[in-house]
Coordinates of C-alpha atoms and ligand atoms in Angstrom, one line a residue:
M1 CA -2.7 1.2 4.7
R2 CA -3.4 4.7 3.7
Q3 CA -3.9 6.4 7.1
A4 CA -3.0 10.0 6.3
G5 CA -5.4 11.8 4.0
R6 CA -8.6 13.8 3.4
Y7 CA -10.5 12.5 6.4
L8 CA -8.2 14.6 8.6
P9 CA -9.0 18.3 8.7
E10 CA -5.3 18.9 9.5
Y11 CA -4.4 17.2 6.2
R12 CA -7.0 19.1 4.2
A13 CA -5.6 22.4 5.7
I14 CA -2.2 21.6 4.1
R15 CA -3.8 20.3 0.9
E16 CA -5.7 23.6 0.5
K17 CA -2.4 25.3 -0.1
T18 CA -0.5 22.6 -1.9
D19 CA -1.3 20.2 -4.7
F20 CA -0.9 16.5 -4.0
L21 CA 2.3 15.9 -5.9
K22 CA 3.9 19.0 -4.5
L23 CA 3.1 17.6 -1.1
C24 CA 4.8 14.3 -1.9
K25 CA 7.8 16.2 -3.3
T26 CA 8.3 18.5 -0.3
P27 CA 10.0 16.5 2.4
E28 CA 9.0 19.0 5.2
L29 CA 5.3 18.7 4.3
A30 CA 5.4 15.0 3.6
A31 CA 7.0 14.4 7.0
E32 CA 4.4 16.6 8.7
V33 CA 1.5 14.7 7.0
T34 CA 3.1 11.4 7.7
I35 CA 3.1 12.1 11.4
Q36 CA -0.4 13.5 11.7
P37 CA -2.2 10.2 12.2
V38 CA 0.4 9.2 14.9
D39 CA -0.4 12.4 16.8
I40 CA -4.1 12.6 16.1
I41 CA -5.5 9.0 16.1
G42 CA -2.6 7.3 18.0
V43 CA -1.6 4.6 15.5
D44 CA 1.4 2.4 16.4
A45 CA 3.3 3.0 13.1
A46 CA 3.7 5.8 10.6
I47 CA 3.4 5.2 6.9
L48 CA 5.4 7.5 4.7
F49 CA 3.2 9.9 2.9
S50 CA 3.7 9.4 -0.8
D51 CA 2.0 7.5 -3.6
I52 CA 2.7 4.4 -5.6
L53 CA 2.6 6.4 -8.8
V54 CA 5.8 8.4 -8.1
I55 CA 7.7 5.5 -9.8
P56 CA 5.9 5.8 -13.2
E57 CA 6.2 9.6 -12.9
A58 CA 9.9 9.3 -12.4
M59 CA 10.2 7.0 -15.4
G60 CA 8.8 9.8 -17.5
M61 CA 5.0 9.6 -17.5
A62 CA 3.1 12.8 -16.8
L63 CA 0.9 12.2 -13.7
E64 CA -2.0 14.2 -12.5
I65 CA -4.0 13.5 -9.4
I66 CA -7.3 15.2 -9.7
E67 CA -9.7 15.1 -6.8
S68 CA -12.8 13.1 -7.6
K69 CA -11.2 11.7 -10.8
G70 CA -8.2 10.0 -9.1
P71 CA -4.8 9.6 -10.7
T72 CA -4.5 9.9 -14.5
F73 CA -1.7 9.5 -17.1
D74 CA -2.5 11.4 -20.3
D75 CA -0.4 9.3 -22.5
P76 CA -0.7 5.7 -21.3
I77 CA 1.4 2.7 -22.4
R78 CA -0.3 0.7 -25.1
S79 CA 2.4 -0.9 -27.2
F80 CA 6.0 -2.2 -27.2
D81 CA 7.2 1.1 -28.7
D82 CA 5.6 3.1 -25.8
L83 CA 8.0 1.3 -23.5
N84 CA 10.9 3.3 -25.1
R85 CA 9.4 6.4 -23.4
L86 CA 10.2 4.9 -20.0
S87 CA 13.6 5.5 -18.5
T88 CA 14.9 3.9 -15.3
D89 CA 18.4 5.5 -15.5
G90 CA 18.9 7.8 -12.6
L91 CA 15.5 6.8 -11.1
I92 CA 16.8 6.8 -7.5
D93 CA 18.2 10.3 -8.0
R94 CA 14.9 11.6 -9.5
L95 CA 13.1 10.1 -6.4
K96 CA 15.5 11.7 -4.0
Y97 CA 12.6 13.7 -2.4
V98 CA 11.2 10.4 -1.1
F99 CA 14.4 9.4 0.7
D100 CA 14.8 12.9 2.1
A101 CA 11.3 12.7 3.4
I102 CA 12.1 9.4 5.1
K103 CA 15.2 10.9 6.8
L104 CA 13.3 13.9 8.0
T105 CA 10.3 11.8 9.2
K106 CA 12.6 9.5 11.2
E107 CA 14.3 12.5 12.8
R108 CA 10.9 14.0 13.7
L109 CA 9.5 10.7 15.0
A110 CA 12.6 10.3 17.2
G111 CA 11.9 6.6 17.8
R112 CA 8.3 7.1 18.9
V113 CA 6.9 4.6 16.4
P114 CA 8.4 2.7 13.4
L115 CA 8.2 4.1 9.9
I116 CA 6.8 1.9 7.0
G117 CA 7.8 2.6 3.5
F118 CA 5.9 1.2 0.5
S119 CA 5.8 0.6 -3.2
G120 CA 3.2 -0.5 -5.7
A121 CA 3.7 -4.0 -7.0
P122 CA 4.7 -4.2 -10.7
W123 CA 1.3 -5.5 -11.7
T124 CA -0.7 -2.7 -10.0
L125 CA 1.8 0.0 -11.4
A126 CA 1.3 -1.5 -14.8
V127 CA -2.5 -1.4 -14.5
Y128 CA -2.3 2.4 -13.9
M129 CA 0.3 3.0 -16.6
V130 CA -1.7 1.1 -19.3
E131 CA -5.2 2.2 -18.2
G132 CA -4.2 5.8 -17.8
K133 CA -7.2 6.5 -15.5
G134 CA -9.7 4.8 -13.3
T135 CA -11.5 1.8 -14.8
K136 CA -14.3 -0.6 -14.0
N137 CA -13.4 -3.4 -16.4
F138 CA -9.7 -3.3 -16.7
D139 CA -10.1 -3.9 -20.4
Q140 CA -7.0 -2.0 -21.5
I141 CA -4.5 -3.8 -19.3
K142 CA -6.1 -7.1 -20.2
R143 CA -6.0 -6.4 -23.9
F144 CA -2.3 -5.5 -23.3
I145 CA -1.4 -8.8 -21.5
Y146 CA -3.4 -10.9 -23.9
N147 CA -2.3 -9.2 -27.2
E148 CA 1.1 -8.0 -26.3
P149 CA 2.4 -10.5 -23.6
K150 CA 6.0 -9.8 -24.5
A151 CA 5.6 -6.1 -24.0
A152 CA 3.7 -6.7 -20.8
H153 CA 6.5 -8.9 -19.4
T154 CA 9.1 -6.4 -20.5
L155 CA 7.2 -3.6 -18.6
L156 CA 6.8 -5.8 -15.5
E157 CA 10.5 -6.7 -15.5
K158 CA 11.4 -3.0 -15.8
L159 CA 9.1 -2.2 -13.0
S160 CA 10.4 -5.0 -10.8
D161 CA 13.9 -3.8 -11.1
A162 CA 12.8 -0.3 -10.3
V163 CA 10.9 -1.5 -7.2
V164 CA 13.9 -3.5 -5.9
E165 CA 16.1 -0.4 -6.1
Y166 CA 13.4 1.8 -4.7
L167 CA 12.6 -0.3 -1.7
N168 CA 16.3 -1.0 -0.9
E169 CA 16.9 2.7 -0.9
K170 CA 13.9 3.2 1.4
I171 CA 15.4 0.7 3.8
R172 CA 18.8 2.3 3.6
S173 CA 17.2 5.7 4.2
G174 CA 15.6 4.5 7.5
C175 CA 12.3 2.7 6.9
D176 CA 11.7 0.1 9.6
A177 CA 9.5 -2.1 7.4
V178 CA 8.4 -2.0 3.7
Q179 CA 5.1 -2.9 2.2
I180 CA 4.3 -4.0 -1.4
F181 CA 0.8 -3.0 -2.4
D182 CA -0.7 -5.1 -5.2
T183 CA -4.1 -3.4 -5.1
W184 CA -5.3 -5.0 -8.3
A185 CA -4.0 -8.5 -7.9
G186 CA -7.6 -9.6 -7.3
I187 CA -8.7 -8.9 -10.9
L188 CA -6.6 -11.8 -12.3
S189 CA -7.5 -15.4 -12.9
P190 CA -5.4 -17.8 -10.8
T191 CA -3.0 -18.6 -13.7
D192 CA -2.7 -15.0 -14.7
L193 CA -2.1 -14.1 -11.1
D194 CA 0.9 -16.3 -11.1
E195 CA 2.2 -15.1 -14.4
F196 CA 1.7 -11.4 -14.2
S197 CA 1.7 -10.6 -10.5
L198 CA 3.2 -13.1 -8.0
R199 CA 6.1 -14.0 -10.2
Y200 CA 7.3 -10.4 -10.0
I201 CA 6.6 -10.0 -6.3
S202 CA 8.6 -13.1 -5.7
Y203 CA 11.5 -11.7 -7.8
I204 CA 11.4 -8.5 -5.7
C205 CA 11.2 -10.3 -2.3
D206 CA 14.3 -12.4 -3.3
R207 CA 16.3 -9.2 -4.0
L208 CA 15.5 -7.0 -1.1
E209 CA 18.4 -6.1 1.2
T210 CA 16.3 -5.8 4.3
S211 CA 18.8 -5.6 7.1
G212 CA 16.1 -7.2 9.2
A213 CA 13.3 -4.8 8.1
P214 CA 10.1 -6.9 7.8
V215 CA 8.6 -7.2 4.3
I216 CA 4.8 -7.0 4.0
V217 CA 3.1 -8.2 0.9
F218 CA -0.6 -7.1 0.3
P219 CA -2.1 -8.7 -2.8
K220 CA -5.6 -7.3 -2.3
G221 CA -8.4 -9.7 -3.3
V222 CA -6.2 -12.8 -3.3
N223 CA -7.9 -15.1 -0.9
D224 CA -5.8 -18.1 -1.6
T225 CA -3.3 -17.3 1.1
A226 CA -1.5 -20.6 0.7
K227 CA -0.4 -19.4 -2.8
L228 CA 1.7 -16.8 -1.0
A229 CA 3.4 -19.1 1.4
S230 CA 6.5 -19.5 -0.8
L231 CA 7.2 -15.7 -0.9
K232 CA 10.2 -14.5 0.9
C233 CA 8.2 -12.1 3.0
D234 CA 7.4 -11.7 6.7
V235 CA 3.8 -10.5 6.7
I236 CA 0.8 -11.1 4.4
G237 CA -1.8 -8.4 4.1
I238 CA -5.5 -9.5 3.7
D239 CA -8.6 -7.5 3.0
W240 CA -12.0 -8.1 4.8
T241 CA -13.3 -10.8 2.5
K242 CA -10.9 -13.3 3.9
D243 CA -11.3 -15.1 7.2
I244 CA -8.3 -14.1 9.3
A245 CA -8.3 -17.5 11.1
E246 CA -8.0 -19.3 7.7
A247 CA -5.3 -16.8 6.6
R248 CA -3.3 -17.5 9.7
A249 CA -3.5 -21.3 9.1
Q250 CA -2.4 -21.0 5.5
A251 CA 0.3 -18.4 5.8
G252 CA 3.2 -20.7 6.7
G253 CA 4.0 -19.0 10.0
R254 CA 4.0 -15.5 8.6
A255 CA 2.3 -12.6 10.4
I256 CA -1.0 -11.4 9.0
Q257 CA -2.0 -7.8 8.5
G258 CA -5.6 -6.7 8.3
N259 CA -8.6 -7.3 8.1
L260 CA -11.3 -4.9 9.2
D261 CA -13.7 -3.6 6.5
P262 CA -12.8 0.1 6.2
C263 CA -16.5 0.9 6.0
V264 CA -16.9 -0.3 9.6
L265 CA -15.6 3.2 10.5
F266 CA -19.0 4.5 9.3
A267 CA -20.8 2.3 11.8
P268 CA -21.9 3.3 15.3
K269 CA -19.3 3.0 18.0
E270 CA -20.7 -0.2 19.5
K271 CA -20.4 -1.9 16.0
I272 CA -16.8 -0.6 15.6
R273 CA -15.9 -2.2 19.0
Q274 CA -17.8 -5.4 18.2
E275 CA -16.1 -5.8 14.8
T276 CA -12.7 -5.1 16.4
E277 CA -13.3 -7.8 18.9
R278 CA -14.4 -10.2 16.2
V279 CA -11.3 -9.8 14.1
L280 CA -9.0 -10.1 17.2
A281 CA -10.9 -13.2 18.4
R282 CA -10.8 -14.8 14.9
Y283 CA -7.0 -14.4 14.8
G284 CA -6.8 -15.7 18.4
S285 CA -3.9 -15.7 20.9
G286 CA -0.3 -15.0 20.3
S287 CA 1.8 -12.5 18.3
G288 CA 1.8 -12.2 14.5
H289 CA -1.4 -10.1 13.9
I290 CA -0.9 -6.5 12.8
F291 CA -4.4 -5.1 13.2
N292 CA -5.3 -2.9 10.3
L293 CA -8.1 -2.0 8.0
G294 CA -8.4 -4.3 4.9
H295 CA -7.8 -1.3 2.7
G296 CA -7.2 2.5 2.9
I297 CA -9.2 4.7 5.2
L298 CA -11.9 6.5 3.2
P299 CA -12.1 10.3 2.8
N300 CA -15.3 10.9 4.7
V301 CA -14.6 8.9 7.8
A302 CA -15.0 10.8 11.1
P303 CA -11.5 11.2 12.7
E304 CA -13.2 10.5 16.0
N305 CA -14.2 7.0 14.8
A306 CA -10.7 6.3 13.5
K307 CA -9.4 7.2 16.9
Y308 CA -12.0 5.1 18.7
L309 CA -10.9 2.1 16.6
V310 CA -7.3 2.5 17.6
D311 CA -8.3 2.8 21.2
C312 CA -10.4 -0.4 21.0
V313 CA -7.5 -2.3 19.4
K314 CA -5.2 -1.2 22.2
E315 CA -7.6 -2.1 24.9
L316 CA -9.1 -5.3 23.5
S317 CA -5.9 -6.9 22.1
I318 CA -4.1 -7.2 25.4
K319 CA -5.8 -10.4 26.4
Y320 CA -4.6 -12.1 23.2
H321 CA -1.0 -11.4 24.2
E322 CA -1.2 -12.6 27.8
R323 CA 1.0 -15.6 28.3
A324 CA -0.3 -18.5 30.3
V325 CA 1.3 -18.3 33.7
S326 CA 1.9 -21.6 35.3
P327 CA 0.5 -21.9 38.8
Ligands
CP3_401 O1 0.1 8.5 4.8 C1 -0.3 7.4 4.3 O2 -1.1 6.7 4.8 C2 0.3 7.1 2.9 C3 -0.7 7.3 2.0 C4 -0.8 6.7 0.6 C5 -1.2 7.4 -0.5 N1 -1.2 6.6 -1.6 C6 -1.6 8.8 -0.4 C7 -2.7 9.3 -1.3 C8 -0.5 5.4 0.2 C9 0.0 4.2 1.0 C10 -0.8 5.4 -1.2 C11 -0.6 4.2 -2.1 C12 -1.5 4.1 -3.3 N2 -1.7 5.0 -4.2 C13 -2.1 2.9 -3.7 C14 -1.9 1.5 -3.0 C15 -2.8 1.5 -1.8 C16 -4.2 1.4 -2.1 O3 -5.0 2.2 -1.7 O4 -4.6 0.4 -2.8 C17 -2.8 3.2 -4.9 C18 -3.6 2.2 -5.7 C19 -2.5 4.5 -5.2 C20 -3.0 5.3 -6.4 C21 -3.9 6.4 -5.9 N3 -3.4 7.6 -5.5 C22 -5.3 6.5 -5.8 C23 -6.2 5.3 -6.2 C24 -5.6 7.7 -5.2 C25 -7.0 8.2 -4.8 C26 -7.7 9.1 -5.7 C27 -8.7 9.9 -5.0 O5 -8.9 11.0 -5.3 O6 -9.3 9.3 -4.0 C28 -4.4 8.4 -5.1 C29 -4.3 9.7 -4.5 C30 -3.9 9.7 -3.1 N4 -2.8 9.1 -2.6 C31 -4.5 10.5 -2.0 C32 -3.7 10.2 -0.9 C33 -3.9 10.8 0.5 C34 -5.7 11.4 -2.1 C35 -5.2 12.6 -2.9 C36 -5.6 14.0 -2.3 O7 -5.1 14.4 -1.2 O8 -6.3 14.7 -3.0

């Protein structure tokens, strides 16, 4: 999940001097911010500091990330003709700063913890590209898929090929695992989910050259985990609305990542500990649970609470990994 960011004073100190995209595009700074949560709160993995929207930006869309307004594209995609504005030629070259940041981060981490790289799923990228800004109803993207299904599929195909290239290059550059975020999968009906989201995630998973790097798929809000059981991925991410015991039973042997409500970090320490224990106990014994929040960490969380959570997980998870020793 998002683990670097505005809740850390050390991040805000860098952001005061540098705008968000410049931070993503400066490997030195991206590496520094990536490693902050490892040093400060003690997480077991680093997640490369970047954003899912660097792909549409590299395809030619002007991106702005304005604090309090979120990401915006001034000239969103609304028709078949608009697709001509998108170019995927030389995409990997235009995103070279991402791969440079990976190499530098790996050097700096020196094997301390693994590095996770990520991409938005085609559906979630398309939502941002068509809406152009934050939305409550998702009416523009839904108009688009219902009125211009051909254009929607052409866009999703283009994005899928871009994501395959992008994630393969991330793995080649040194990422130890990759995660596909489908943040807006949960706004679709079950049939639309298959047609506009899962079909493309499946296409991507089939084409990843992983060299053993685990692939994590997080379709937020999709509680029918059994639907994901045919994906060629190693880990399924869940948010906090799904019972992790059920997810484990439905996931066809895949690992599960999640599923603490990020707002638990606003609770008193005893509640943080109790909720950690609850999630661990619901998963139960054995390996295959990547403890995580069910979505990104929120900007006004106290770093002390985030660190307390990590400490609780490290302490309380041990008993779920102990093997039965025969007498
Ligand atoms: O170090 C890490 O943990 C990596 C961080 C990370 C960011 N974006 C940094 C970021 C990750 C994994 C992302 C992915 C991302 N970006 C997603 C998928 C994950 C999810 O949260 O669902 C999405 C939907 C985006 C699009 C996006 N970018 C949003 C919704 C926002 C927040 C807008 C806001 O102002 O709160 C961003 C901006 C963004 N990306 C920030 C960070 C740290 C905040 C920008 C800032 O510093 O001002």
